[in-house]
Amino acid sequence: MILIADSGSTKTEWCLADQGAAVRRLLTAGTNPYFQTPEEISREIRESLRPALEGMPVEAICFYGAGCASPEKNRIVEEALASYFPVPINVYSDLVGAARSLCGDRPGIACILGTGSNSCVYDGQRITDQVSPLGFILGDEGSGATLGKMLVGDCLKRQLPEPLAREFMERYGLTPALLLERVYKRPFPNRYLASFSPFLREHLAEPAIHRLVYDSFRSFFVRNILVYKEYGRYPAHFVGSVAFHFQEVLREAAASVGVELGLIRQAPMEGLVEYHFKVGNQEA
């Protein structure tokens, strides 16, 4: 049986699969070697993952994760897993996971809109082009973190209707000072900002909120999709909670710039299980 992981900055979904069928699913905290030490990653595997799979015959692991985009960072995750699972382990970026889940063995444009955002051109086997996401400070257009950043900024700079701004601050028990402390002084500000996505979803009928989300999605297309020479040849597929829950606005923004949308999935796991069963190679 193969253990497949889809890891973002917020959570990691694990699926133990056999012959294309899920045998066991579980969630642990997110794993990102750019933001976490090897000791923190190892502790999460030891305390949350290993006990949940006690006695289960894990034969190989394919880990797809945020921050896993270089041999050095991938090795951190691989070594942490190998300490508790002495089986073949392959670590790939979450973008490879998105491409395999959304496109399988067909060419297309694969995109992630979750806590962060990303995109690539995929030829059915490998990523052939990619615009760097740059993170929520310099990029990550359309992501939960960026939407949350825009919401907070509009609230504190009096760009929202006063009743709406007051409702937001009261709902989360916020003050301007507390917001600045959480964003600038505490760990994982991207997760924190992305946690405001439900408020945005609930208030999409408000013109100011709709415009905020629409503008961020349109910026994602302009800065991450229209730059690919293949964008007119292939549909753009999406995976991630933001893409799934805001797909009506996503479609509006795509239509405004002439991008054809394909699949929109909340999470990549179903497609990854299908992919690994189809290719018939647990170490692919």
mmCIF file of C-alpha atoms in Angstrom:
data_model
loop_
_atom_site.group_PDB
_atom_site.id
_atom_site.type_symbol
_atom_site.label_atom_id
_atom_site.label_comp_id
_atom_site.label_asym_id
_atom_site.label_seq_id
_atom_site.Cartn_x
_atom_site.Cartn_y
_atom_site.Cartn_z
ATOM 1 C CA MET A 1 0.000 0.000 0.000
ATOM 2 C CA ILE A 2 1.153 3.508 -0.801
ATOM 3 C CA LEU A 3 0.877 6.420 1.613
ATOM 4 C CA ILE A 4 0.152 9.674 -0.222
ATOM 5 C CA ALA A 5 0.471 13.057 1.479
ATOM 6 C CA ASP A 6 -0.895 16.412 0.362
ATOM 7 C CA SER A 7 0.652 19.019 2.627
ATOM 8 C CA GLY A 8 -0.011 22.740 2.722
ATOM 9 C CA SER A 9 0.948 25.404 5.194
ATOM 10 C CA THR A 10 -2.231 24.787 7.206
ATOM 11 C CA LYS A 11 -2.776 21.018 7.189
ATOM 12 C CA THR A 12 -1.523 17.731 5.767
ATOM 13 C CA GLU A 13 -3.955 15.156 4.396
ATOM 14 C CA TRP A 14 -2.693 11.572 4.355
ATOM 15 C CA CYS A 15 -4.263 8.728 2.439
ATOM 16 C CA LEU A 16 -3.183 5.107 2.618
ATOM 17 C CA ALA A 17 -4.298 3.643 -0.698
ATOM 18 C CA ASP A 18 -4.352 0.166 -2.192
ATOM 19 C CA GLN A 19 -5.193 -0.551 -5.837
ATOM 20 C CA GLY A 20 -6.728 2.886 -6.338
ATOM 21 C CA ALA A 21 -8.931 2.775 -3.237
ATOM 22 C CA ALA A 22 -8.476 4.718 0.006
ATOM 23 C CA VAL A 23 -7.881 2.425 2.987
ATOM 24 C CA ARG A 24 -7.334 5.100 5.640
ATOM 25 C CA ARG A 25 -7.418 8.902 5.659
ATOM 26 C CA LEU A 26 -6.167 11.242 8.353
ATOM 27 C CA LEU A 27 -5.143 14.843 8.962
ATOM 28 C CA THR A 28 -2.107 16.285 10.704
ATOM 29 C CA ALA A 29 -0.730 19.806 10.955
ATOM 30 C CA GLY A 30 0.765 21.396 7.867
ATOM 31 C CA THR A 31 4.391 20.699 6.997
ATOM 32 C CA ASN A 32 6.556 23.287 5.278
ATOM 33 C CA PRO A 33 10.369 22.936 5.403
ATOM 34 C CA TYR A 34 10.763 26.647 4.622
ATOM 35 C CA PHE A 35 9.054 27.638 7.849
ATOM 36 C CA GLN A 36 9.644 24.643 10.129
ATOM 37 C CA THR A 37 12.759 23.050 11.549
ATOM 38 C CA PRO A 38 13.567 19.368 10.962
ATOM 39 C CA GLU A 39 12.815 18.769 14.641
ATOM 40 C CA GLU A 40 9.319 20.272 14.345
ATOM 41 C CA ILE A 41 8.528 18.183 11.279
ATOM 42 C CA SER A 42 9.865 15.020 12.905
ATOM 43 C CA ARG A 43 7.832 15.626 16.061
ATOM 44 C CA GLU A 44 4.587 15.935 14.105
ATOM 45 C CA ILE A 45 5.294 12.653 12.294
ATOM 46 C CA ARG A 46 6.211 10.904 15.525
ATOM 47 C CA GLU A 47 3.285 12.167 17.589
ATOM 48 C CA SER A 48 0.458 12.405 15.038
ATOM 49 C CA LEU A 49 1.178 10.247 11.985
ATOM 50 C CA ARG A 50 3.059 7.181 13.178
ATOM 51 C CA PRO A 51 0.569 6.209 15.944
ATOM 52 C CA ALA A 52 -2.380 6.539 13.554
ATOM 53 C CA LEU A 53 -0.774 4.057 11.132
ATOM 54 C CA GLU A 54 0.459 1.555 13.698
ATOM 55 C CA GLY A 55 0.291 -1.935 12.228
ATOM 56 C CA MET A 56 -0.605 -0.712 8.730
ATOM 57 C CA PRO A 57 1.582 -2.090 5.886
ATOM 58 C CA VAL A 58 2.990 1.094 4.358
ATOM 59 C CA GLU A 59 5.112 0.033 1.374
ATOM 60 C CA ALA A 60 6.003 3.422 -0.136
ATOM 61 C CA ILE A 61 5.394 7.111 0.496
ATOM 62 C CA CYS A 62 4.764 9.923 -1.973
ATOM 63 C CA PHE A 63 4.767 13.280 -0.242
ATOM 64 C CA TYR A 64 3.541 16.412 -2.048
ATOM 65 C CA GLY A 65 4.148 19.539 -0.037
ATOM 66 C CA ALA A 66 4.311 23.307 0.092
ATOM 67 C CA GLY A 67 7.917 24.432 0.367
ATOM 68 C CA CYS A 68 9.209 21.192 -1.201
ATOM 69 C CA ALA A 69 10.734 22.762 -4.277
ATOM 70 C CA SER A 70 14.449 22.092 -3.853
ATOM 71 C CA PRO A 71 16.563 19.002 -3.100
ATOM 72 C CA GLU A 72 17.708 20.529 0.188
ATOM 73 C CA LYS A 73 14.200 21.185 1.490
ATOM 74 C CA ASN A 74 12.854 17.902 0.149
ATOM 75 C CA ARG A 75 15.598 16.052 1.991
ATOM 76 C CA ILE A 76 14.413 17.497 5.306
ATOM 77 C CA VAL A 77 10.975 15.971 4.842
ATOM 78 C CA GLU A 78 12.347 12.718 3.438
ATOM 79 C CA GLU A 79 14.706 12.201 6.380
ATOM 80 C CA ALA A 80 11.979 12.982 8.915
ATOM 81 C CA LEU A 81 9.679 10.387 7.337
ATOM 82 C CA ALA A 82 12.454 7.808 6.927
ATOM 83 C CA SER A 83 13.075 7.848 10.675
ATOM 84 C CA TYR A 84 9.685 6.242 11.239
ATOM 85 C CA PHE A 85 8.902 4.594 7.886
ATOM 86 C CA PRO A 86 11.832 2.561 6.411
ATOM 87 C CA VAL A 87 10.283 2.387 2.927
ATOM 88 C CA PRO A 88 10.927 4.091 -0.441
ATOM 89 C CA ILE A 89 10.062 7.800 -0.067
ATOM 90 C CA ASN A 90 9.687 10.440 -2.756
ATOM 91 C CA VAL A 91 9.049 14.094 -1.981
ATOM 92 C CA TYR A 92 7.619 16.493 -4.551
ATOM 93 C CA SER A 93 6.284 20.033 -4.554
ATOM 94 C CA ASP A 94 2.602 20.657 -3.970
ATOM 95 C CA LEU A 95 2.530 22.029 -7.516
ATOM 96 C CA VAL A 96 3.571 18.652 -8.952
ATOM 97 C CA GLY A 97 0.797 17.157 -6.832
ATOM 98 C CA ALA A 98 -1.720 19.628 -8.204
ATOM 99 C CA ALA A 99 -0.656 18.935 -11.799
ATOM 100 C CA ARG A 100 -0.863 15.163 -11.367
ATOM 101 C CA SER A 101 -4.211 15.424 -9.607
ATOM 102 C CA LEU A 102 -5.804 17.812 -12.088
ATOM 103 C CA CYS A 103 -4.222 16.758 -15.379
ATOM 104 C CA GLY A 104 -3.166 13.154 -14.856
ATOM 105 C CA ASP A 105 -1.104 12.302 -17.915
ATOM 106 C CA ARG A 106 -2.605 15.060 -20.092
ATOM 107 C CA PRO A 107 -1.161 18.529 -20.741
ATOM 108 C CA GLY A 108 -2.745 21.525 -19.076
ATOM 109 C CA ILE A 109 -2.290 24.497 -16.781
ATOM 110 C CA ALA A 110 -2.496 23.546 -13.109
ATOM 111 C CA CYS A 111 -3.169 26.133 -10.422
ATOM 112 C CA ILE A 112 -3.380 26.205 -6.641
ATOM 113 C CA LEU A 113 -5.578 28.647 -4.744
ATOM 114 C CA GLY A 114 -5.500 27.822 -1.055
ATOM 115 C CA THR A 115 -3.601 29.439 1.788
ATOM 116 C CA GLY A 116 -1.060 30.321 -0.929
ATOM 117 C CA SER A 117 -1.279 30.331 -4.710
ATOM 118 C CA ASN A 118 0.782 28.876 -7.541
ATOM 119 C CA SER A 119 0.562 27.837 -11.183
ATOM 120 C CA CYS A 120 2.418 25.897 -13.854
ATOM 121 C CA VAL A 121 2.296 24.511 -17.356
ATOM 122 C CA TYR A 122 2.309 20.692 -17.345
ATOM 123 C CA ASP A 123 2.967 18.530 -20.401
ATOM 124 C CA GLY A 124 1.451 15.353 -18.991
ATOM 125 C CA GLN A 125 4.668 14.172 -17.380
ATOM 126 C CA ARG A 126 6.494 17.153 -15.966
ATOM 127 C CA ILE A 127 6.234 20.872 -15.286
ATOM 128 C CA THR A 128 7.610 22.801 -18.266
ATOM 129 C CA ASP A 129 7.033 26.382 -17.135
ATOM 130 C CA GLN A 130 6.217 28.158 -13.892
ATOM 131 C CA VAL A 131 5.852 31.704 -12.637
ATOM 132 C CA SER A 132 7.244 32.017 -9.123
ATOM 133 C CA PRO A 133 4.436 32.573 -6.582
ATOM 134 C CA LEU A 134 6.741 34.767 -4.407
ATOM 135 C CA GLY A 135 4.742 34.271 -1.214
ATOM 136 C CA PHE A 136 1.976 36.405 0.261
ATOM 137 C CA ILE A 137 4.186 39.493 0.730
ATOM 138 C CA LEU A 138 5.359 39.784 -2.891
ATOM 139 C CA GLY A 139 2.823 37.610 -4.705
ATOM 140 C CA ASP A 140 0.368 34.773 -3.954
ATOM 141 C CA GLU A 141 -2.351 36.669 -5.786
ATOM 142 C CA GLY A 142 -5.808 35.214 -5.144
ATOM 143 C CA SER A 143 -4.698 33.124 -2.184
ATOM 144 C CA GLY A 144 -6.404 32.976 1.193
ATOM 145 C CA ALA A 145 -3.447 34.764 2.757
ATOM 146 C CA THR A 146 -3.573 37.576 0.213
ATOM 147 C CA LEU A 147 -7.352 37.911 0.439
ATOM 148 C CA GLY A 148 -7.030 38.135 4.218
ATOM 149 C CA LYS A 149 -4.242 40.710 3.895
ATOM 150 C CA MET A 150 -6.413 42.814 1.601
ATOM 151 C CA LEU A 151 -9.391 42.520 3.940
ATOM 152 C CA VAL A 152 -7.355 43.627 6.949
ATOM 153 C CA GLY A 153 -5.789 46.491 5.001
ATOM 154 C CA ASP A 154 -9.145 47.719 3.698
ATOM 155 C CA CYS A 155 -10.619 47.498 7.169
ATOM 156 C CA LEU A 156 -7.860 49.474 8.893
ATOM 157 C CA LYS A 157 -7.585 52.025 6.082
ATOM 158 C CA ARG A 158 -11.372 52.699 6.144
ATOM 159 C CA GLN A 159 -12.040 51.284 2.696
ATOM 160 C CA LEU A 160 -14.938 49.117 3.895
ATOM 161 C CA PRO A 161 -18.385 50.327 4.936
ATOM 162 C CA GLU A 162 -18.150 51.117 8.637
ATOM 163 C CA PRO A 163 -20.778 48.554 9.765
ATOM 164 C CA LEU A 164 -18.977 45.807 7.835
ATOM 165 C CA ALA A 165 -15.582 46.743 9.275
ATOM 166 C CA ARG A 166 -17.060 46.794 12.780
ATOM 167 C CA GLU A 167 -18.664 43.383 12.264
ATOM 168 C CA PHE A 168 -15.329 41.945 11.140
ATOM 169 C CA MET A 169 -13.410 43.326 14.116
ATOM 170 C CA GLU A 170 -16.041 42.211 16.620
ATOM 171 C CA ARG A 171 -16.444 38.743 15.154
ATOM 172 C CA TYR A 172 -12.757 37.927 15.597
ATOM 173 C CA GLY A 173 -12.249 39.982 18.769
ATOM 174 C CA LEU A 174 -9.723 42.236 17.060
ATOM 175 C CA THR A 175 -8.167 45.618 17.609
ATOM 176 C CA PRO A 176 -5.749 47.362 15.243
ATOM 177 C CA ALA A 177 -2.903 46.692 17.684
ATOM 178 C CA LEU A 178 -3.738 42.988 17.954
ATOM 179 C CA LEU A 179 -3.941 42.624 14.180
ATOM 180 C CA LEU A 180 -0.519 44.166 13.696
ATOM 181 C CA GLU A 181 0.967 41.976 16.407
ATOM 182 C CA ARG A 182 -0.477 38.781 14.920
ATOM 183 C CA VAL A 183 0.734 39.636 11.420
ATOM 184 C CA TYR A 184 4.181 41.042 12.194
ATOM 185 C CA LYS A 185 5.301 39.351 15.400
ATOM 186 C CA ARG A 186 3.815 35.871 15.548
ATOM 187 C CA PRO A 187 4.608 32.801 13.422
ATOM 188 C CA PHE A 188 2.628 31.740 10.338
ATOM 189 C CA PRO A 189 0.971 35.075 9.479
ATOM 190 C CA ASN A 190 -0.110 33.520 6.181
ATOM 191 C CA ARG A 191 -2.239 30.949 8.011
ATOM 192 C CA TYR A 192 -3.671 33.647 10.239
ATOM 193 C CA LEU A 193 -4.650 35.911 7.361
ATOM 194 C CA ALA A 194 -6.118 32.988 5.409
ATOM 195 C CA SER A 195 -8.360 32.183 8.392
ATOM 196 C CA PHE A 196 -10.486 35.213 7.458
ATOM 197 C CA SER A 197 -11.621 33.572 4.194
ATOM 198 C CA PRO A 198 -14.964 32.393 5.679
ATOM 199 C CA PHE A 199 -15.871 36.003 6.493
ATOM 200 C CA LEU A 200 -15.204 36.988 2.897
ATOM 201 C CA ARG A 201 -17.268 34.082 1.600
ATOM 202 C CA GLU A 202 -20.213 34.984 3.831
ATOM 203 C CA HIS A 203 -20.183 38.608 2.660
ATOM 204 C CA LEU A 204 -19.619 38.171 -1.080
ATOM 205 C CA ALA A 205 -22.873 39.977 -1.768
ATOM 206 C CA GLU A 206 -21.314 43.138 -0.321
ATOM 207 C CA PRO A 207 -19.957 45.137 -3.287
ATOM 208 C CA ALA A 208 -16.713 46.013 -1.464
ATOM 209 C CA ILE A 209 -16.012 42.347 -0.647
ATOM 210 C CA HIS A 210 -16.937 41.094 -4.104
ATOM 211 C CA ARG A 211 -14.629 43.682 -5.669
ATOM 212 C CA LEU A 212 -11.770 42.709 -3.331
ATOM 213 C CA VAL A 213 -12.037 39.016 -4.237
ATOM 214 C CA TYR A 214 -12.628 39.660 -7.939
ATOM 215 C CA ASP A 215 -9.657 42.026 -8.215
ATOM 216 C CA SER A 216 -7.346 39.534 -6.494
ATOM 217 C CA PHE A 217 -8.449 36.676 -8.769
ATOM 218 C CA ARG A 218 -8.095 38.828 -11.853
ATOM 219 C CA SER A 219 -4.604 39.778 -10.710
ATOM 220 C CA PHE A 220 -3.812 36.075 -10.365
ATOM 221 C CA PHE A 221 -4.761 35.466 -13.993
ATOM 222 C CA VAL A 222 -2.914 38.508 -15.336
ATOM 223 C CA ARG A 223 0.288 37.925 -13.371
ATOM 224 C CA ASN A 224 0.387 34.113 -13.363
ATOM 225 C CA ILE A 225 -1.554 32.712 -16.328
ATOM 226 C CA LEU A 226 -1.539 35.210 -19.197
ATOM 227 C CA VAL A 227 2.265 35.162 -19.201
ATOM 228 C CA TYR A 228 2.284 31.518 -20.362
ATOM 229 C CA LYS A 229 2.346 31.138 -24.115
ATOM 230 C CA GLU A 230 0.230 28.008 -23.680
ATOM 231 C CA TYR A 231 -2.632 29.736 -21.846
ATOM 232 C CA GLY A 232 -4.799 29.890 -24.958
ATOM 233 C CA ARG A 233 -4.175 26.225 -25.813
ATOM 234 C CA TYR A 234 -5.021 24.554 -22.517
ATOM 235 C CA PRO A 235 -7.677 25.086 -19.871
ATOM 236 C CA ALA A 236 -6.596 26.282 -16.441
ATOM 237 C CA HIS A 237 -7.470 23.735 -13.747
ATOM 238 C CA PHE A 238 -7.660 24.690 -10.076
ATOM 239 C CA VAL A 239 -7.294 22.945 -6.769
ATOM 240 C CA GLY A 240 -7.638 24.434 -3.292
ATOM 241 C CA SER A 241 -10.239 25.580 -0.804
ATOM 242 C CA VAL A 242 -10.261 29.187 -2.052
ATOM 243 C CA ALA A 243 -10.756 28.154 -5.685
ATOM 244 C CA PHE A 244 -13.535 25.760 -4.680
ATOM 245 C CA HIS A 245 -15.488 28.019 -2.317
ATOM 246 C CA PHE A 246 -15.129 31.173 -4.426
ATOM 247 C CA GLN A 247 -15.498 29.526 -7.817
ATOM 248 C CA GLU A 248 -18.337 31.803 -8.955
ATOM 249 C CA VAL A 249 -16.087 34.850 -8.659
ATOM 250 C CA LEU A 250 -13.151 32.878 -10.062
ATOM 251 C CA ARG A 251 -15.169 32.161 -13.204
ATOM 252 C CA GLU A 252 -16.075 35.847 -13.522
ATOM 253 C CA ALA A 253 -12.441 36.884 -13.296
ATOM 254 C CA ALA A 254 -11.353 34.189 -15.770
ATOM 255 C CA ALA A 255 -13.965 35.274 -18.302
ATOM 256 C CA SER A 256 -12.829 38.892 -18.019
ATOM 257 C CA VAL A 257 -9.353 37.985 -19.305
ATOM 258 C CA GLY A 258 -10.332 35.198 -21.706
ATOM 259 C CA VAL A 259 -9.022 32.213 -19.706
ATOM 260 C CA GLU A 260 -10.861 28.908 -20.107
ATOM 261 C CA LEU A 261 -11.378 27.076 -16.822
ATOM 262 C CA GLY A 262 -11.268 23.306 -16.459
ATOM 263 C CA LEU A 263 -11.593 21.254 -13.269
ATOM 264 C CA ILE A 264 -12.004 22.962 -9.911
ATOM 265 C CA ARG A 265 -11.262 20.635 -6.992
ATOM 266 C CA GLN A 266 -11.304 21.428 -3.311
ATOM 267 C CA ALA A 267 -8.397 19.068 -2.608
ATOM 268 C CA PRO A 268 -6.007 17.046 -4.790
ATOM 269 C CA MET A 269 -6.101 13.726 -2.941
ATOM 270 C CA GLU A 270 -8.780 11.999 -5.012
ATOM 271 C CA GLY A 271 -6.915 12.825 -8.210
ATOM 272 C CA LEU A 272 -3.572 11.743 -6.731
ATOM 273 C CA VAL A 273 -4.944 8.340 -5.752
ATOM 274 C CA GLU A 274 -6.284 7.957 -9.291
ATOM 275 C CA TYR A 275 -2.961 9.059 -10.758
ATOM 276 C CA HIS A 276 -0.825 6.617 -8.794
ATOM 277 C CA PHE A 277 -3.186 3.750 -9.517
ATOM 278 C CA LYS A 278 -3.245 4.624 -13.222
ATOM 279 C CA VAL A 279 0.510 4.944 -13.663
ATOM 280 C CA GLY A 280 0.941 1.712 -11.692
ATOM 281 C CA ASN A 281 4.139 2.897 -10.040
ATOM 282 C CA GLN A 282 4.100 3.600 -6.335
ATOM 283 C CA GLU A 283 7.390 5.462 -6.571
ATOM 284 C CA ALA A 284 6.408 7.640 -9.567
#
